Amino acid sequence: MRVVIAVFIFGAISLLGDSVNGWNRLHYAVFNDDFNLTKKLIEKDHIDIDSKSKAGISPLHIAVKNRDLPMVKLLLKEGADIDIQDNNGLTPLHYAIGQRRFEIVKYLVFHDADINIKNIYGISPLHQAAYTGDLKTVEFLIQAGADINAKNRLGATPYDLAKAKDRQRVANYLLNYMGKDENESSDKR
């Protein structure tokens, strides 16, 4: 299988350009966790480290989706845009939260990922963590300075999303952090 992948990476893509979904050799190298090839493509072949597929997915998005912290570290060391957004406005931080990869979340935040950036629907990383019920990430993002009162395009706060999804522990934490009573709603803030 690796031979087929290698032939594809070195042969078909370089002859035909990007694949049907817009992935180039770097996307595939990252997807296949080929550390050496990834370094070669960036350093020697000068492939754009922030190149995007048709869906706006960058190599860094792929590394995060693959839960590959060493590859994330390599791409950031080589200059990848930590806040690059796909066509839906999702950043690698959004992806890490969606994958519930706390170590990657921490790494991205400690390397200055924008913790208040929103996707096209106005969903911040804190909204996403609250929605998924990931209390550990919610606590971490708030301690890192995430806007607890941020509203999405529909006017919902992270608390509203946690409450709507019956993520009671997260909703209670957010209420306690805000110093609000459980009977108060976000439109009274």
PDB file of C-alpha atoms in Angstrom:
ATOM      1  CA  MET A   1       0.000   0.000   0.000  1.00  0.00           C
ATOM      2  CA  ARG A   2       2.831   2.426   0.870  1.00  0.00           C
ATOM      3  CA  VAL A   3       4.295   1.857  -2.611  1.00  0.00           C
ATOM      4  CA  VAL A   4       1.008   2.871  -4.199  1.00  0.00           C
ATOM      5  CA  ILE A   5       0.837   5.930  -1.974  1.00  0.00           C
ATOM      6  CA  ALA A   6       4.457   6.835  -2.732  1.00  0.00           C
ATOM      7  CA  VAL A   7       3.859   6.459  -6.475  1.00  0.00           C
ATOM      8  CA  PHE A   8       0.795   8.646  -6.145  1.00  0.00           C
ATOM      9  CA  ILE A   9       2.602  11.278  -4.115  1.00  0.00           C
ATOM     10  CA  PHE A  10       5.656  11.437  -6.325  1.00  0.00           C
ATOM     11  CA  GLY A  11       4.092  10.520  -9.629  1.00  0.00           C
ATOM     12  CA  ALA A  12       0.473  11.313 -10.253  1.00  0.00           C
ATOM     13  CA  ILE A  13       0.257  14.512  -8.273  1.00  0.00           C
ATOM     14  CA  SER A  14       3.452  15.958  -9.661  1.00  0.00           C
ATOM     15  CA  LEU A  15       2.368  15.070 -13.205  1.00  0.00           C
ATOM     16  CA  LEU A  16      -1.246  16.112 -12.913  1.00  0.00           C
ATOM     17  CA  GLY A  17      -1.055  18.808 -10.279  1.00  0.00           C
ATOM     18  CA  ASP A  18      -3.357  18.681  -7.282  1.00  0.00           C
ATOM     19  CA  SER A  19      -5.783  15.795  -6.749  1.00  0.00           C
ATOM     20  CA  VAL A  20      -9.517  16.045  -7.350  1.00  0.00           C
ATOM     21  CA  ASN A  21     -10.124  17.351  -3.813  1.00  0.00           C
ATOM     22  CA  GLY A  22      -7.328  19.886  -4.165  1.00  0.00           C
ATOM     23  CA  TRP A  23      -4.815  18.063  -1.994  1.00  0.00           C
ATOM     24  CA  ASN A  24      -1.192  18.401  -3.045  1.00  0.00           C
ATOM     25  CA  ARG A  25       1.852  16.289  -2.131  1.00  0.00           C
ATOM     26  CA  LEU A  26       2.208  18.029   1.227  1.00  0.00           C
ATOM     27  CA  HIS A  27      -1.381  17.250   2.224  1.00  0.00           C
ATOM     28  CA  TYR A  28      -0.789  13.567   1.456  1.00  0.00           C
ATOM     29  CA  ALA A  29       2.586  13.456   3.209  1.00  0.00           C
ATOM     30  CA  VAL A  30       1.017  14.882   6.374  1.00  0.00           C
ATOM     31  CA  PHE A  31      -2.007  12.579   6.052  1.00  0.00           C
ATOM     32  CA  ASN A  32       0.308   9.568   5.828  1.00  0.00           C
ATOM     33  CA  ASP A  33       2.388  10.799   8.783  1.00  0.00           C
ATOM     34  CA  ASP A  34       5.528  10.874   6.634  1.00  0.00           C
ATOM     35  CA  PHE A  35       7.694  13.193   8.699  1.00  0.00           C
ATOM     36  CA  ASN A  36      10.743  13.073   6.406  1.00  0.00           C
ATOM     37  CA  LEU A  37       8.772  13.668   3.225  1.00  0.00           C
ATOM     38  CA  THR A  38       6.891  16.529   4.871  1.00  0.00           C
ATOM     39  CA  LYS A  39      10.175  18.227   5.806  1.00  0.00           C
ATOM     40  CA  LYS A  40      11.563  17.667   2.290  1.00  0.00           C
ATOM     41  CA  LEU A  41       8.489  19.092   0.591  1.00  0.00           C
ATOM     42  CA  ILE A  42       8.604  22.210   2.757  1.00  0.00           C
ATOM     43  CA  GLU A  43      12.352  22.822   2.889  1.00  0.00           C
ATOM     44  CA  LYS A  44      13.582  21.578  -0.479  1.00  0.00           C
ATOM     45  CA  ASP A  45      10.570  21.627  -2.773  1.00  0.00           C
ATOM     46  CA  HIS A  46       9.210  24.843  -1.213  1.00  0.00           C
ATOM     47  CA  ILE A  47       5.597  23.696  -1.289  1.00  0.00           C
ATOM     48  CA  ASP A  48       3.384  26.283   0.394  1.00  0.00           C
ATOM     49  CA  ILE A  49       2.963  25.066   3.975  1.00  0.00           C
ATOM     50  CA  ASP A  50      -0.435  26.776   4.161  1.00  0.00           C
ATOM     51  CA  SER A  51      -1.759  25.444   0.845  1.00  0.00           C
ATOM     52  CA  LYS A  52      -5.459  24.688   1.008  1.00  0.00           C
ATOM     53  CA  SER A  53      -7.619  21.998  -0.544  1.00  0.00           C
ATOM     54  CA  LYS A  54     -10.897  22.840  -2.244  1.00  0.00           C
ATOM     55  CA  ALA A  55     -12.524  22.658   1.210  1.00  0.00           C
ATOM     56  CA  GLY A  56      -9.908  25.060   2.553  1.00  0.00           C
ATOM     57  CA  ILE A  57      -8.122  22.352   4.526  1.00  0.00           C
ATOM     58  CA  SER A  58      -4.435  22.956   5.173  1.00  0.00           C
ATOM     59  CA  PRO A  59      -1.754  20.431   6.126  1.00  0.00           C
ATOM     60  CA  LEU A  60      -2.028  21.712   9.715  1.00  0.00           C
ATOM     61  CA  HIS A  61      -5.763  20.946   9.755  1.00  0.00           C
ATOM     62  CA  ILE A  62      -4.938  17.410   8.582  1.00  0.00           C
ATOM     63  CA  ALA A  63      -2.283  16.898  11.259  1.00  0.00           C
ATOM     64  CA  VAL A  64      -4.732  17.989  13.956  1.00  0.00           C
ATOM     65  CA  LYS A  65      -7.531  15.840  12.540  1.00  0.00           C
ATOM     66  CA  ASN A  66      -5.114  12.890  12.544  1.00  0.00           C
ATOM     67  CA  ARG A  67      -4.333  13.633  16.209  1.00  0.00           C
ATOM     68  CA  ASP A  68      -0.659  13.873  15.288  1.00  0.00           C
ATOM     69  CA  LEU A  69       1.025  16.226  17.781  1.00  0.00           C
ATOM     70  CA  PRO A  70       4.580  15.646  16.443  1.00  0.00           C
ATOM     71  CA  MET A  71       3.403  16.639  12.936  1.00  0.00           C
ATOM     72  CA  VAL A  72       1.575  19.675  14.364  1.00  0.00           C
ATOM     73  CA  LYS A  73       4.818  20.713  16.065  1.00  0.00           C
ATOM     74  CA  LEU A  74       6.814  20.262  12.850  1.00  0.00           C
ATOM     75  CA  LEU A  75       4.381  22.289  10.745  1.00  0.00           C
ATOM     76  CA  LEU A  76       4.287  25.138  13.256  1.00  0.00           C
ATOM     77  CA  LYS A  77       8.086  25.103  13.549  1.00  0.00           C
ATOM     78  CA  GLU A  78       8.264  25.367   9.757  1.00  0.00           C
ATOM     79  CA  GLY A  79       5.970  28.411   9.795  1.00  0.00           C
ATOM     80  CA  ALA A  80       2.414  27.136   9.323  1.00  0.00           C
ATOM     81  CA  ASP A  81      -0.312  29.678  10.105  1.00  0.00           C
ATOM     82  CA  ILE A  82      -1.692  28.572  13.479  1.00  0.00           C
ATOM     83  CA  ASP A  83      -5.012  30.365  12.855  1.00  0.00           C
ATOM     84  CA  ILE A  84      -5.578  29.265   9.254  1.00  0.00           C
ATOM     85  CA  GLN A  85      -9.289  28.789   8.549  1.00  0.00           C
ATOM     86  CA  ASP A  86     -10.971  26.265   6.278  1.00  0.00           C
ATOM     87  CA  ASN A  87     -13.945  27.212   4.107  1.00  0.00           C
ATOM     88  CA  ASN A  88     -16.211  27.024   7.174  1.00  0.00           C
ATOM     89  CA  GLY A  89     -13.916  29.249   9.192  1.00  0.00           C
ATOM     90  CA  LEU A  90     -12.657  26.392  11.360  1.00  0.00           C
ATOM     91  CA  THR A  91      -9.108  26.726  12.649  1.00  0.00           C
ATOM     92  CA  PRO A  92      -6.787  23.953  13.803  1.00  0.00           C
ATOM     93  CA  LEU A  93      -7.884  24.857  17.354  1.00  0.00           C
ATOM     94  CA  HIS A  94     -11.534  24.201  16.429  1.00  0.00           C
ATOM     95  CA  TYR A  95     -10.446  20.856  14.938  1.00  0.00           C
ATOM     96  CA  ALA A  96      -8.479  19.897  18.071  1.00  0.00           C
ATOM     97  CA  ILE A  97     -11.483  20.676  20.269  1.00  0.00           C
ATOM     98  CA  GLY A  98     -13.764  18.702  17.949  1.00  0.00           C
ATOM     99  CA  GLN A  99     -11.367  15.761  18.185  1.00  0.00           C
ATOM    100  CA  ARG A 100     -11.185  16.183  21.983  1.00  0.00           C
ATOM    101  CA  ARG A 101      -7.383  16.277  21.806  1.00  0.00           C
ATOM    102  CA  PHE A 102      -6.519  18.265  24.902  1.00  0.00           C
ATOM    103  CA  GLU A 103      -2.744  17.994  24.400  1.00  0.00           C
ATOM    104  CA  ILE A 104      -3.063  19.538  20.939  1.00  0.00           C
ATOM    105  CA  VAL A 105      -5.453  22.204  22.265  1.00  0.00           C
ATOM    106  CA  LYS A 106      -2.900  23.134  24.943  1.00  0.00           C
ATOM    107  CA  TYR A 107      -0.038  23.169  22.455  1.00  0.00           C
ATOM    108  CA  LEU A 108      -1.912  25.436  20.039  1.00  0.00           C
ATOM    109  CA  VAL A 109      -3.009  27.839  22.781  1.00  0.00           C
ATOM    110  CA  PHE A 110       0.487  27.984  24.284  1.00  0.00           C
ATOM    111  CA  HIS A 111       1.759  28.858  20.791  1.00  0.00           C
ATOM    112  CA  ASP A 112      -0.632  31.804  20.483  1.00  0.00           C
ATOM    113  CA  ALA A 113      -3.618  30.352  18.660  1.00  0.00           C
ATOM    114  CA  ASP A 114      -6.458  32.886  18.706  1.00  0.00           C
ATOM    115  CA  ILE A 115      -8.797  31.532  21.389  1.00  0.00           C
ATOM    116  CA  ASN A 116     -11.621  33.891  20.407  1.00  0.00           C
ATOM    117  CA  ILE A 117     -11.581  33.385  16.634  1.00  0.00           C
ATOM    118  CA  LYS A 118     -14.984  32.467  15.212  1.00  0.00           C
ATOM    119  CA  ASN A 119     -16.045  30.306  12.303  1.00  0.00           C
ATOM    120  CA  ILE A 120     -18.572  31.455   9.702  1.00  0.00           C
ATOM    121  CA  TYR A 121     -21.403  30.684  12.136  1.00  0.00           C
ATOM    122  CA  GLY A 122     -19.860  32.723  14.921  1.00  0.00           C
ATOM    123  CA  ILE A 123     -18.732  29.651  16.860  1.00  0.00           C
ATOM    124  CA  SER A 124     -15.645  30.295  18.969  1.00  0.00           C
ATOM    125  CA  PRO A 125     -13.436  27.535  20.382  1.00  0.00           C
ATOM    126  CA  LEU A 126     -15.194  28.020  23.741  1.00  0.00           C
ATOM    127  CA  HIS A 127     -18.614  27.612  22.095  1.00  0.00           C
ATOM    128  CA  GLN A 128     -17.399  24.367  20.561  1.00  0.00           C
ATOM    129  CA  ALA A 129     -15.956  23.010  23.812  1.00  0.00           C
ATOM    130  CA  ALA A 130     -19.162  23.888  25.679  1.00  0.00           C
ATOM    131  CA  TYR A 131     -21.298  22.271  22.975  1.00  0.00           C
ATOM    132  CA  THR A 132     -19.306  19.029  23.123  1.00  0.00           C
ATOM    133  CA  GLY A 133     -19.368  19.016  26.917  1.00  0.00           C
ATOM    134  CA  ASP A 134     -15.592  19.047  27.284  1.00  0.00           C
ATOM    135  CA  LEU A 135     -15.278  20.571  30.755  1.00  0.00           C
ATOM    136  CA  LYS A 136     -11.488  20.281  30.904  1.00  0.00           C
ATOM    137  CA  THR A 137     -11.116  22.277  27.683  1.00  0.00           C
ATOM    138  CA  VAL A 138     -13.764  24.801  28.751  1.00  0.00           C
ATOM    139  CA  GLU A 139     -11.864  25.452  31.997  1.00  0.00           C
ATOM    140  CA  PHE A 140      -8.559  25.704  30.152  1.00  0.00           C
ATOM    141  CA  LEU A 141      -9.866  28.133  27.518  1.00  0.00           C
ATOM    142  CA  ILE A 142     -11.439  30.392  30.131  1.00  0.00           C
ATOM    143  CA  GLN A 143      -8.225  30.456  32.153  1.00  0.00           C
ATOM    144  CA  ALA A 144      -6.407  31.342  28.913  1.00  0.00           C
ATOM    145  CA  GLY A 145      -8.709  34.337  28.396  1.00  0.00           C
ATOM    146  CA  ALA A 146     -11.514  33.067  26.160  1.00  0.00           C
ATOM    147  CA  ASP A 147     -14.539  35.360  26.004  1.00  0.00           C
ATOM    148  CA  ILE A 148     -17.176  33.612  28.115  1.00  0.00           C
ATOM    149  CA  ASN A 149     -19.876  35.998  26.840  1.00  0.00           C
ATOM    150  CA  ALA A 150     -19.118  35.588  23.126  1.00  0.00           C
ATOM    151  CA  LYS A 151     -22.227  35.166  21.012  1.00  0.00           C
ATOM    152  CA  ASN A 152     -22.598  33.170  17.825  1.00  0.00           C
ATOM    153  CA  ARG A 153     -24.608  34.403  14.834  1.00  0.00           C
ATOM    154  CA  LEU A 154     -27.826  33.338  16.552  1.00  0.00           C
ATOM    155  CA  GLY A 155     -26.919  35.188  19.732  1.00  0.00           C
ATOM    156  CA  ALA A 156     -26.100  32.081  21.781  1.00  0.00           C
ATOM    157  CA  THR A 157     -23.284  32.107  24.335  1.00  0.00           C
ATOM    158  CA  PRO A 158     -21.182  29.066  25.293  1.00  0.00           C
ATOM    159  CA  TYR A 159     -23.492  28.644  28.309  1.00  0.00           C
ATOM    160  CA  ASP A 160     -26.547  28.608  26.040  1.00  0.00           C
ATOM    161  CA  LEU A 161     -25.035  25.850  23.894  1.00  0.00           C
ATOM    162  CA  ALA A 162     -24.039  23.758  26.908  1.00  0.00           C
ATOM    163  CA  LYS A 163     -27.528  24.124  28.367  1.00  0.00           C
ATOM    164  CA  ALA A 164     -29.229  23.291  25.046  1.00  0.00           C
ATOM    165  CA  LYS A 165     -27.153  20.114  24.694  1.00  0.00           C
ATOM    166  CA  ASP A 166     -27.773  19.169  28.347  1.00  0.00           C
ATOM    167  CA  ARG A 167     -24.069  19.423  29.179  1.00  0.00           C
ATOM    168  CA  GLN A 168     -24.942  20.116  32.800  1.00  0.00           C
ATOM    169  CA  ARG A 169     -21.425  20.065  34.291  1.00  0.00           C
ATOM    170  CA  VAL A 170     -20.212  22.550  31.685  1.00  0.00           C
ATOM    171  CA  ALA A 171     -23.316  24.727  32.046  1.00  0.00           C
ATOM    172  CA  ASN A 172     -22.918  24.788  35.836  1.00  0.00           C
ATOM    173  CA  TYR A 173     -19.231  25.645  35.567  1.00  0.00           C
ATOM    174  CA  LEU A 174     -19.977  28.506  33.169  1.00  0.00           C
ATOM    175  CA  LEU A 175     -22.736  29.813  35.440  1.00  0.00           C
ATOM    176  CA  ASN A 176     -20.494  29.673  38.495  1.00  0.00           C
ATOM    177  CA  TYR A 177     -17.681  31.357  36.611  1.00  0.00           C
ATOM    178  CA  MET A 178     -19.988  34.135  35.454  1.00  0.00           C
ATOM    179  CA  GLY A 179     -21.499  34.457  38.934  1.00  0.00           C
ATOM    180  CA  LYS A 180     -24.998  33.982  37.535  1.00  0.00           C
ATOM    181  CA  ASP A 181     -28.019  32.200  38.931  1.00  0.00           C
ATOM    182  CA  GLU A 182     -29.238  29.118  37.030  1.00  0.00           C
ATOM    183  CA  ASN A 183     -32.577  30.831  36.342  1.00  0.00           C
ATOM    184  CA  GLU A 184     -30.940  33.744  34.509  1.00  0.00           C
ATOM    185  CA  SER A 185     -30.775  33.538  30.744  1.00  0.00           C
ATOM    186  CA  SER A 186     -28.213  35.036  28.413  1.00  0.00           C
ATOM    187  CA  ASP A 187     -30.653  37.652  27.130  1.00  0.00           C
ATOM    188  CA  LYS A 188     -30.715  39.218  30.601  1.00  0.00           C
ATOM    189  CA  ARG A 189     -26.943  39.778  30.546  1.00  0.00           C
TER     190      ARG A 189
END
